[in-house]
Amino acid sequence: MEIPKQYDPKQAEKNHYERWETQGCFAPEINHDQNAPAFSIVIPPPNVTGSLHMGHALQHTMMDVITRYKRMCGYRTMWLPGMDHAGISTQLMVTRELKKEGINRFELGREKFVERVWKWKKESGGQITRQMRREGVSVDSSREKYTMDEDLSLAVREVFVRLYEDGMIYRGNRIVNWCPNDQTVLSDLEVEKIPQAGKLYYLRYPATNGGGNVTVATTRPETMLGDTAVAVNPGDERFRSLIGSKLSLPLTGRDIPIVADEFVDPEFGTGAVKVTPAHDPNDYEMGVRHQLDQIVVIDPHAKMTEAAGSEFAGLDRYKARTKVVEKFEELGLLEKVVDYEFSISKCERCKTVIEPLISTQWFLRMDELRDEALKLLATSKKPQFVPEIPYEKVYSSWLENLRDWTISRQLWWGHQIPAWYTAEGEVIVARSEAEAHAKAGTDQLTQDPDVLDTWFSSQLWPFSAMGWPEKTKDLDAFYPTSVLMAGRYIILLWGSRMVIMGLKFMGREPFDEVFITGTILDAHGQRMSKTKMNGIDPLEVFDKYGVDATRLKLASVGSTDIRWSDKQVESYRNFANKIWNAARFALMNSEGATIDPETLNAAPELALHDRWIISRLNKTARDVGKALRDYEFHEAVQTLYHFFWDDFCDWYIELTKADVTAEEASPQRTAARTRLLSVLEQALRLLHPFMPYITEELWQQLPGVGKQLLHPAYREAEPTIMLATYPESRAGLIDEGAEWEMQAVIDLITRVRNIRSEMQIKPSEPIPVLIGAPDERLRAVYSANTNQIARLLRASEVSVSDQLDAPRASARAVLVGGAEVAVPLAGLIDFAQEKQRLSKEQEKLAAEAAKLEAQLANPQFAERAPAEKVEEVRARIADIGQRTAQLEQTIGNLE
Ligand SMILES: [Zn+2]
């Protein structure tokens, strides 16, 4: 049988994904074993507005490797895909689209706007789920969910109502992060703190009794219009006598008290601070402690309110700042202005400076809920973090510091808060409008216009996506999920909240383990980002090198951070070609043979190379299985790569070639062919979770593949490698003796091949090979394998004795166990010519080394060149040193 000479990844990718999907291979129902253990995983739902980037490709690959592995091990496997409605991003995107059409969303109205968002989603949203299919991910698309689906919305309302009834959700006045541009409240995580050079203004407030001034320092002078006190530290001697007295607040005609509060840092500014409860979170807390008024002087558009006084009302906050400072100067109350470096809070999305505002919002109390999660971690170490350090600690300290969560957002796109108000202002929280009417006894209700923070629905994902609050079969079978796999940035925000909600509503954690994937950086070690335009499009890499090669690279990242380099993907593409060529050789010599796993049971009568490859195969299966169970992805990739490339292609195929390619049909030839095909078939299965396409493409062409190779749980299914049993190691087939013997032969052959190339002996020229082995066991190994040694080395003779007896003009090498090998050179090469050639090379190297040494000695180079470059030069000098020593020895042998 013959297959195309060249491997075409695109063809293989096209051939299989749809077939797998239509045959139901991705759905758990394909598994007919009633007692099969479950493996389930839910995808971190990407934003409906998103498109595939390297971070997704990385995480999806590792999720798919584990899922395919578990499926081949017979687990009832369910990988649930889906998308997040991404409240603010989606609203911004559609708003922008409307703007291009000249439509303002407020003119359009909420209902029409929401319709428009759904239309957008249907037509152009979810690009990412289409792109994901390219990755070969074995997700069950029939279970795909969207956080705004009707059933998931039901779950959101159910959770809201129950938390409200338990007193965990409340409505209150709080100081919040407000974006005047987006007109919405933001969570602390949506706010960036950016260091900025600004000014610190020292303002004098005169005492009411005419006895001097108190100076306060502020970066936001306009807020003084809303001051309701000045605070000092109770231990600060400078102000002790003033506590309880009053100050006349300039520009307002109001008198404000001086209060004592431990919070005040005597070292900051003058030691006295202005207190603006309505516009600063710390002042808000202080205001509560001292029962101070909250005077709102800045409105949601960052303009001054009526309460700021008629002179200021309507002014933008920065205009008001200038005006306040001017007025203070006129009044002689501006003590000084100094340069000041401080952090300014900006909206993560639109970069507008945040205005802290008092506002009525919905909050979720976190204290009791997070205590449950902390208790679970302390008592049963769940979830289990991989790597445990530092992530377990990161997770627990995040939980410890969790404050009440502002869950309402002033958006139109999202889950509208299931709270209604009566004309009298009574609050009715209900699962539906009808339930609200029934509860209120009237249909004269207005629903709260706000929506819930997007994270409110995504924290329910592991159970809402499986149909909660209904008691579904999926929840029964697949909750808790087996593992959460995500980048480190998500474990805090999303992971911890899923644990909290899982415990509260399912009574169990949502996943047993959390695997934190590494990050792919650009070639310079920078994080890839849209704004920096340094991202690499995974789809382009797929096109260039094939999906399988890219997946192998991505899987090998594991939990470390790496810099991206196309070179590494290229080397995995070469690996794919190597696999193809090896399979092609086996198939071209497969007449009369058929896959038979039975031939992989070792028997004493088998040749050394057969016992050896069976042992290597079983060791590889053992090591890869362990690596996958421990999420050691890098280890797994390296083990497979080494086995397939070195052991299987470079050695086994060479060692078995003579038998496999024998012209005459014979039982021996058939047995060799069958064994080669069967090792190949096992190797393809081992590789399948990483390289699904090429392995399936080749597997389908192997003679004798069929249902009998499938895992017993899938015996009803059409034959496919993805449902074949994942090779398990059998301890009895690991043969350390055979591995030691074969390694001795490999070592010998490698050394003599080096001699051949070193001495430039033509490959076709037969050479004598003399071996001296004082160790009896080694001697026996060499003697037993003289035929293989002679064939692979094109040796005219192979002689084995206990002491090496070779002419002086021989090339020599030391072997394992004190053995030695020599190749007499007389008649093979022209000594004089060879000596000259080698001396020339020596001279050239000496010149190069001198040049490099001079470069290193140049202080300008040492200081300015990048560290990698300097390292490269050093490494080259070391190489030259080694090579020169080698040449020295070779020339010596020619004397
Ligand atoms: Zn904003």
PDB file of C-alpha atoms in Angstrom, residues 232-235 260-266 286 289-290:
ATOM      1  CA  VAL A 232      -6.843  64.994  62.369  1.00  0.00           C
ATOM      2  CA  ASN A 233      -5.205  62.084  64.129  1.00  0.00           C
ATOM      3  CA  PRO A 234      -6.263  62.032  67.807  1.00  0.00           C
ATOM      4  CA  GLY A 235      -2.618  61.521  68.820  1.00  0.00           C
ATOM      5  CA  ALA A 260     -10.425  63.162  65.400  1.00  0.00           C
ATOM      6  CA  ASP A 261      -9.959  59.891  63.489  1.00  0.00           C
ATOM      7  CA  GLU A 262      -7.301  57.188  63.769  1.00  0.00           C
ATOM      8  CA  PHE A 263      -7.341  56.804  59.986  1.00  0.00           C
ATOM      9  CA  VAL A 264      -5.598  60.137  59.460  1.00  0.00           C
ATOM     10  CA  ASP A 265      -1.882  59.811  58.744  1.00  0.00           C
ATOM     11  CA  PRO A 266      -0.084  62.651  60.578  1.00  0.00           C
ATOM     12  CA  MET A 286     -15.015  58.360  58.014  1.00  0.00           C
ATOM     13  CA  ARG A 289     -18.078  56.933  61.702  1.00  0.00           C
ATOM     14  CA  HIS A 290     -18.719  60.603  62.566  1.00  0.00           C
TER      15      HIS A 290
END
